Coordinates of N, CA and C in Angstrom, one line a residue:
M29 N -1.9 2.1 29.6 CA -1.9 2.0 28.0 C -1.2 2.4 27.9
W30 N -0.5 1.9 26.7 CA 0.6 2.5 26.1 C -0.1 3.9 25.2
K31 N 0.8 5.0 25.0 CA 0.8 6.4 24.3 C 1.4 6.4 23.2
P32 N 1.3 6.8 22.4 CA 2.5 6.3 21.1 C 2.9 8.4 20.9
T33 N 4.0 7.8 21.2 CA 5.0 9.4 20.9 C 5.8 9.3 20.0
L34 N 6.2 10.9 18.9 CA 7.0 11.2 17.9 C 8.1 9.8 17.9
A35 N 8.8 9.9 19.1 CA 9.8 8.9 19.5 C 9.6 7.3 18.6
S36 N 8.2 7.4 19.6 CA 8.5 5.4 19.7 C 7.5 5.5 17.9
F37 N 7.1 6.2 17.0 CA 6.9 6.5 15.8 C 8.2 6.2 14.8
M38 N 9.5 7.3 15.4 CA 10.6 7.8 14.5 C 11.6 6.2 14.1
F39 N 11.1 5.3 15.7 CA 11.8 3.9 15.5 C 11.2 3.1 15.0
I40 N 10.2 3.3 14.8 CA 9.2 2.1 14.2 C 9.3 2.5 12.3
C41 N 9.5 3.6 11.9 CA 9.5 3.9 11.0 C 11.2 3.7 10.1
A42 N 11.9 3.7 11.6 CA 13.5 3.6 10.6 C 13.8 1.6 10.4
L43 N 12.6 1.3 11.2 CA 13.1 -0.3 11.2 C 12.2 -0.9 9.8
V44 N 10.9 -0.4 9.7 CA 10.4 -0.9 8.6 C 10.4 0.1 7.1
I45 N 11.5 1.1 7.4 CA 12.2 1.8 5.5 C 13.4 1.9 6.1
S46 N 14.0 1.0 7.2 CA 15.8 0.7 6.6 C 16.0 0.6 5.2
P47 N 17.2 0.9 4.4 CA 17.3 -0.3 3.2 C 18.0 -1.3 3.6
V48 N 17.6 -2.0 2.2 CA 17.8 -3.6 2.0 C 19.9 -3.8 2.1
Q49 N 20.2 -4.4 2.2 CA 21.3 -4.7 1.7 C 21.7 -5.5 0.6
A50 N 22.8 -5.9 0.0 CA 22.7 -5.6 -1.6 C 23.3 -7.2 -0.8
G51 N 23.0 -8.8 -1.9 CA 23.3 -10.1 -1.7 C 24.9 -10.3 -2.3
Y52 N 25.5 -9.2 -2.7 CA 26.7 -9.5 -3.5 C 27.6 -8.7 -2.7
D53 N 28.7 -9.4 -2.7 CA 30.7 -8.5 -1.7 C 31.3 -8.7 -2.5
R54 N 31.7 -7.6 -3.1 CA 33.0 -7.8 -4.1 C 33.5 -8.3 -3.8
N55 N 34.3 -8.3 -2.1 CA 36.0 -9.3 -2.3 C 35.0 -10.9 -2.1
Q56 N 33.9 -11.5 -2.5 CA 33.2 -12.7 -2.6 C 34.2 -13.5 -3.9
A57 N 34.7 -14.5 -2.8 CA 35.1 -15.8 -4.2 C 34.0 -16.2 -4.9
V58 N 34.6 -16.4 -5.8 CA 33.2 -16.9 -7.0 C 33.9 -17.9 -7.7
L59 N 33.5 -18.9 -7.9 CA 33.6 -20.0 -8.8 C 34.1 -19.4 -10.7
V60 N 35.1 -19.9 -11.1 CA 35.2 -20.0 -12.8 C 35.7 -20.7 -13.5
E61 N 34.7 -21.0 -14.0 CA 34.4 -21.8 -15.8 C 35.7 -22.1 -16.0
K62 N 36.7 -20.6 -16.7 CA 38.0 -20.9 -17.4 C 38.0 -19.3 -18.2
V63 N 39.3 -19.8 -17.7 CA 39.8 -18.3 -18.3 C 40.3 -18.0 -19.0
L64 N 40.7 -17.6 -20.6 CA 41.4 -17.2 -21.8 C 41.5 -15.6 -21.6
Y65 N 43.0 -15.8 -22.7 CA 43.3 -14.3 -22.8 C 43.5 -14.2 -24.5
G66 N 43.2 -12.7 -25.0 CA 43.2 -11.9 -25.8 C 43.9 -10.9 -26.3
D67 N 43.1 -10.8 -27.4 CA 43.3 -9.0 -27.7 C 41.6 -8.1 -28.4
I68 N 42.5 -7.0 -27.6 CA 40.7 -5.9 -28.1 C 40.9 -5.4 -29.5
N69 N 40.0 -5.5 -30.6 CA 39.7 -5.4 -31.4 C 39.0 -3.8 -31.4
S70 N 38.2 -3.7 -30.6 CA 37.8 -2.6 -30.9 C 36.6 -2.3 -29.2
V71 N 36.4 -1.0 -29.3 CA 36.2 -0.4 -27.3 C 35.4 0.4 -28.1
R72 N 34.2 0.5 -27.4 CA 33.0 1.6 -27.6 C 32.6 1.6 -26.0
N73 N 32.4 3.1 -25.5 CA 31.7 3.3 -24.2 C 30.2 4.0 -24.7
I74 N 28.8 2.9 -24.0 CA 28.1 3.8 -23.8 C 27.9 4.1 -22.8
T75 N 26.8 4.6 -22.9 CA 25.6 4.8 -21.2 C 23.9 4.7 -21.7
E76 N 23.8 3.6 -20.8 CA 22.3 3.0 -21.7 C 21.3 3.7 -20.2
T77 N 20.5 4.6 -20.4 CA 19.3 5.2 -19.8 C 18.5 4.2 -19.6
Q78 N 18.3 4.2 -18.0 CA 16.8 2.8 -17.8 C 16.0 3.3 -16.7
L79 N 14.9 3.1 -16.8 CA 14.2 3.5 -16.3 C 13.3 2.7 -14.8
I80 N 13.3 3.1 -13.7 CA 13.3 2.6 -12.8 C 12.2 2.8 -11.0
E81 N 11.1 2.1 -11.5 CA 10.3 2.0 -10.6 C 10.1 2.1 -10.0
D82 N 9.8 2.5 -8.9 CA 9.5 2.8 -7.4 C 9.0 1.3 -7.3
R83 N 9.5 0.3 -6.2 CA 8.2 -1.2 -5.8 C 8.3 -0.4 -4.5
N84 N 8.3 0.7 -3.5 CA 8.2 0.8 -2.4 C 6.6 2.0 -1.8
Q85 N 6.0 1.7 -2.8 CA 4.8 3.2 -3.0 C 4.2 2.9 -2.2
G86 N 3.5 1.4 -1.6 CA 2.6 0.9 -0.6 C 3.3 1.8 0.9
W87 N 4.5 1.3 0.9 CA 4.9 1.4 2.3 C 5.2 2.8 2.4
K88 N 5.4 3.4 1.2 CA 5.8 5.1 1.4 C 4.0 5.7 1.9
T89 N 3.2 5.1 1.4 CA 2.1 6.2 1.9 C 1.2 5.5 3.0
F90 N 1.4 4.5 3.1 CA 1.6 3.5 4.8 C 2.1 3.9 5.6
G91 N 3.6 4.4 5.4 CA 4.0 5.7 6.6 C 3.5 6.6 6.6
G92 N 3.2 7.5 5.3 CA 2.6 8.7 5.8 C 1.4 9.0 6.6
A93 N 0.5 7.5 5.9 CA -0.3 7.5 7.0 C -0.1 7.8 8.5
L94 N 0.4 6.8 8.7 CA 0.8 6.7 10.0 C 1.7 7.3 10.4
A95 N 2.4 8.6 10.2 CA 2.8 9.5 10.7 C 2.2 10.1 11.1
G96 N 1.1 10.6 9.8 CA 0.1 11.8 10.2 C -0.9 11.7 10.9
G97 N -1.3 10.6 11.3 CA -2.2 9.7 12.5 C -2.1 9.8 13.8
V98 N 0.0 9.3 13.8 CA 0.6 9.7 15.2 C 0.3 11.3 15.7
I99 N 0.8 12.4 14.8 CA 1.0 13.6 14.8 C -0.7 14.0 15.0
G100 N -1.4 13.9 14.3 CA -2.4 14.5 15.0 C -3.5 13.9 15.6
H101 N -3.2 12.9 16.6 CA -3.8 12.3 17.4 C -3.0 13.3 19.4
Q102 N -2.3 14.6 18.6 CA -1.6 14.6 19.4 C -2.5 15.8 20.1
F103 N -2.9 16.2 18.9 CA -4.5 17.0 19.2 C -5.5 17.0 19.5
G104 N -6.0 17.9 19.9 CA -7.5 17.9 20.9 C -7.6 17.2 22.3
G105 N -9.2 17.1 22.5 CA -9.3 15.8 22.9 C -11.0 14.9 22.7
G106 N -10.9 13.8 23.4 CA -12.3 13.1 22.7 C -12.0 12.8 21.3
S107 N -13.8 13.5 21.3 CA -14.4 13.1 19.5 C -13.4 14.0 18.8
G108 N -13.0 15.2 19.2 CA -11.8 16.2 18.4 C -10.7 15.4 18.1
Q109 N -10.1 15.0 18.9 CA -8.7 13.3 19.2 C -9.0 12.9 17.7
D110 N -10.3 12.4 17.8 CA -10.6 10.9 16.8 C -10.3 11.9 14.9
I111 N -10.7 12.8 15.4 CA -10.9 13.8 14.0 C -9.7 14.0 13.6
A112 N -9.1 14.6 14.4 CA -7.4 15.1 14.0 C -6.7 13.8 13.7
T113 N -6.9 12.4 14.8 CA -6.2 11.5 14.0 C -6.5 10.7 12.8
V114 N -7.9 10.5 12.8 CA -8.4 10.7 10.9 C -7.8 11.1 10.1
L115 N -7.5 12.6 10.2 CA -7.0 14.2 9.4 C -5.7 14.1 9.1
G116 N -4.9 13.5 10.1 CA -3.6 13.8 10.2 C -3.0 12.2 9.5
A117 N -4.0 10.9 9.3 CA -3.8 9.8 8.5 C -4.0 10.3 7.4
L118 N -4.9 11.4 7.2 CA -5.3 11.0 6.0 C -4.3 11.8 4.7
I119 N -3.9 12.9 5.6 CA -3.5 13.8 4.9 C -1.8 13.5 5.1
G120 N -1.2 12.8 5.8 CA 0.0 11.9 5.8 C -0.2 11.0 4.4
A121 N -1.3 10.0 4.5 CA -0.9 9.2 3.1 C -0.5 9.7 2.2
G122 N -1.3 11.0 1.7 CA -1.7 11.7 0.5 C -0.2 12.6 0.4
V123 N 0.8 12.8 1.8 CA 2.0 13.4 1.2 C 3.2 12.0 0.6
G124 N 2.4 11.0 1.2 CA 3.7 10.2 1.6 C 3.6 9.2 -0.2
N125 N 2.5 9.2 -0.9 CA 1.6 8.9 -2.0 C 2.4 9.9 -2.9
R126 N 2.0 11.1 -2.6 CA 2.9 11.9 -3.7 C 3.9 11.9 -3.9
Y127 N 5.0 11.7 -2.5 CA 6.3 12.8 -2.8 C 6.9 11.4 -2.6
G128 N 6.4 10.8 -2.1 CA 7.6 9.1 -2.3 C 6.6 8.1 -4.1
S129 N 6.7 8.9 -4.8 CA 5.9 7.8 -5.5 C 6.8 8.4 -6.8
G130 N 6.7 7.2 -7.9 CA 7.3 7.7 -9.1 C 8.5 6.5 -9.8
T131 N 9.1 6.9 -10.9 CA 10.1 6.6 -10.7 C 11.1 7.2 -11.2
T132 N 12.3 6.9 -11.3 CA 13.7 8.1 -11.6 C 14.5 7.2 -12.6
V133 N 14.8 8.0 -13.1 CA 15.9 7.4 -14.2 C 17.5 7.3 -14.3
Q134 N 17.9 6.5 -14.1 CA 19.2 6.0 -14.2 C 20.2 5.5 -15.1
S135 N 21.6 6.7 -15.3 CA 22.3 6.5 -16.2 C 23.8 5.6 -16.2
L136 N 23.6 4.5 -16.6 CA 24.9 3.3 -16.5 C 26.1 3.9 -18.0
K137 N 27.3 4.1 -17.3 CA 28.1 4.0 -18.2 C 28.6 1.8 -18.4
L138 N 28.6 2.3 -19.8 CA 28.9 0.4 -19.7 C 30.1 1.0 -21.1
V139 N 31.2 -0.6 -21.4 CA 31.8 -0.4 -22.0 C 31.7 -1.4 -22.9
E140 N 31.5 -1.3 -24.5 CA 31.8 -2.5 -25.4 C 32.9 -3.3 -25.8
L141 N 33.4 -4.7 -25.7 CA 34.6 -4.5 -26.1 C 34.5 -6.0 -27.1
M142 N 35.3 -5.7 -28.0 CA 35.4 -6.8 -29.4 C 36.3 -7.0 -29.5
I143 N 36.2 -8.7 -28.6 CA 37.8 -9.8 -28.0 C 38.2 -10.5 -29.1
T144 N 39.3 -10.8 -29.6 CA 39.2 -12.3 -30.1 C 40.6 -13.0 -29.6
Q145 N 39.9 -13.7 -29.2 CA 40.6 -14.6 -27.7 C 41.9 -15.8 -28.4
E146 N 42.2 -15.8 -27.8 CA 43.5 -17.0 -27.9 C 43.1 -18.5 -28.7
D147 N 42.7 -19.1 -28.7 CA 41.5 -20.1 -29.9 C 41.4 -19.8 -30.7
G148 N 40.6 -18.3 -31.1 CA 40.7 -17.4 -33.0 C 38.7 -17.4 -32.2
T149 N 38.5 -17.7 -31.3 CA 37.0 -17.2 -31.0 C 36.9 -15.6 -31.1
Q150 N 36.1 -14.8 -31.8 CA 35.3 -13.7 -31.0 C 34.5 -13.7 -30.4
V151 N 34.3 -12.7 -29.0 CA 33.2 -12.6 -28.1 C 33.5 -10.8 -28.4
M152 N 32.3 -10.5 -28.0 CA 31.8 -9.2 -27.9 C 31.7 -9.3 -26.3
V153 N 31.6 -8.6 -25.0 CA 31.7 -7.9 -23.8 C 31.4 -6.8 -23.8
I154 N 29.6 -6.6 -22.5 CA 29.2 -5.8 -22.3 C 29.8 -5.4 -21.1
Q155 N 30.4 -4.9 -20.2 CA 30.6 -4.0 -18.6 C 30.1 -2.8 -18.4
D156 N 29.8 -2.7 -16.8 CA 30.2 -1.4 -16.5 C 32.0 -1.2 -16.9
Y157 N 31.5 0.8 -16.9 CA 32.6 1.1 -17.0 C 33.5 1.3 -15.6
D158 N 34.8 1.4 -15.6 CA 35.5 1.3 -14.5 C 36.4 2.1 -14.9
P159 N 36.3 3.8 -14.3 CA 37.6 4.2 -15.2 C 38.9 4.0 -14.4
G160 N 39.0 3.1 -13.6 CA 40.2 2.4 -13.1 C 41.0 1.5 -14.3
M161 N 40.7 1.0 -14.6 CA 40.5 0.2 -15.9 C 40.3 0.7 -17.6
V162 N 40.8 2.0 -18.1 CA 40.4 2.4 -19.2 C 41.1 0.5 -20.3
F163 N 40.5 0.3 -20.9 CA 41.2 -0.2 -22.5 C 40.8 0.5 -23.9
N164 N 41.8 0.0 -24.4 CA 42.4 0.4 -25.9 C 42.2 -0.5 -26.6
A165 N 42.1 -0.2 -27.9 CA 42.4 -1.3 -29.2 C 43.6 -1.7 -29.0
G166 N 43.6 -3.6 -28.9 CA 45.6 -3.5 -28.9 C 45.7 -4.2 -27.9
D167 N 45.0 -3.9 -26.9 CA 45.4 -4.4 -25.3 C 44.6 -6.0 -25.2
R168 N 46.2 -6.3 -24.1 CA 45.9 -7.5 -23.7 C 45.1 -8.1 -23.0
V169 N 44.2 -8.9 -23.0 CA 42.9 -8.9 -21.5 C 43.3 -10.4 -21.6
R170 N 42.2 -10.2 -20.1 CA 42.0 -11.5 -19.6 C 40.6 -11.5 -19.7
V171 N 40.0 -13.0 -19.5 CA 38.4 -13.1 -20.0 C 37.7 -14.1 -19.4
V172 N 37.4 -13.7 -18.2 CA 37.1 -15.0 -17.0 C 35.7 -14.7 -17.2
Y173 N 35.0 -16.4 -17.1 CA 34.2 -16.8 -17.4 C 33.4 -17.4 -15.8
L174 N 32.7 -16.9 -15.7 CA 31.8 -17.4 -14.0 C 31.0 -17.5 -14.2
Q175 N 30.3 -18.1 -13.3 CA 29.3 -18.6 -13.9 C 27.6 -18.1 -13.5
G176 N 27.3 -18.1 -15.0 CA 26.3 -16.8 -15.4 C 27.1 -15.6 -15.8
G177 N 27.7 -15.3 -16.0 CA 28.4 -14.0 -16.3 C 29.9 -14.0 -16.7
V178 N 30.4 -12.7 -17.5 CA 32.0 -12.9 -18.1 C 32.3 -11.5 -17.6
R179 N 34.0 -11.5 -17.1 CA 34.3 -10.6 -16.9 C 35.4 -10.2 -17.6
V180 N 35.8 -9.0 -18.0 CA 36.7 -8.4 -19.3 C 38.3 -8.0 -18.3
D181 N 39.1 -8.2 -17.4 CA 40.1 -7.6 -17.4 C 41.7 -7.0 -18.2
L182 N 42.6 -5.9 -17.8 CA 44.0 -5.8 -18.4 C 44.5 -7.1 -18.0
A183 N 45.3 -7.9 -19.6 CA 46.1 -9.0 -18.8 C 47.9 -7.9 -17.6
M184 N 47.7 -9.2 -17.2 CA 49.2 -8.4 -16.0 C 50.2 -9.9 -16.7

């Protein structure tokens, strides 16, 4: 009969709790609908604070219960071992629920650009702040319209 060990438990937890990779690659080719050039009228830096809810709460509680059960199973013998396993699972679930819970606050740095495009239209674009690409009023920019979004870069 297979007896769980701490090493096997750590392996299972690593598989279950491993981070998910984002589906977006920075160097990915994307279809461009149109590109217009324009001049920046105004620039405003914005900090947006958003509350991020932890969607893995159940998994953290389950992982804590699993870890506590495995650790508790290492102690005692017979019915004492069963009691230690149950108590370990309960304590582990409580710890996983308490310390793995909640929400976090994330601050995003954004830049708001008011642009007069070469066709005479004015657009306002809010995008992530990039310290490598600082915009100033009067700068010539390229407005790239993508499927589902817009990106502004300094014109070259």
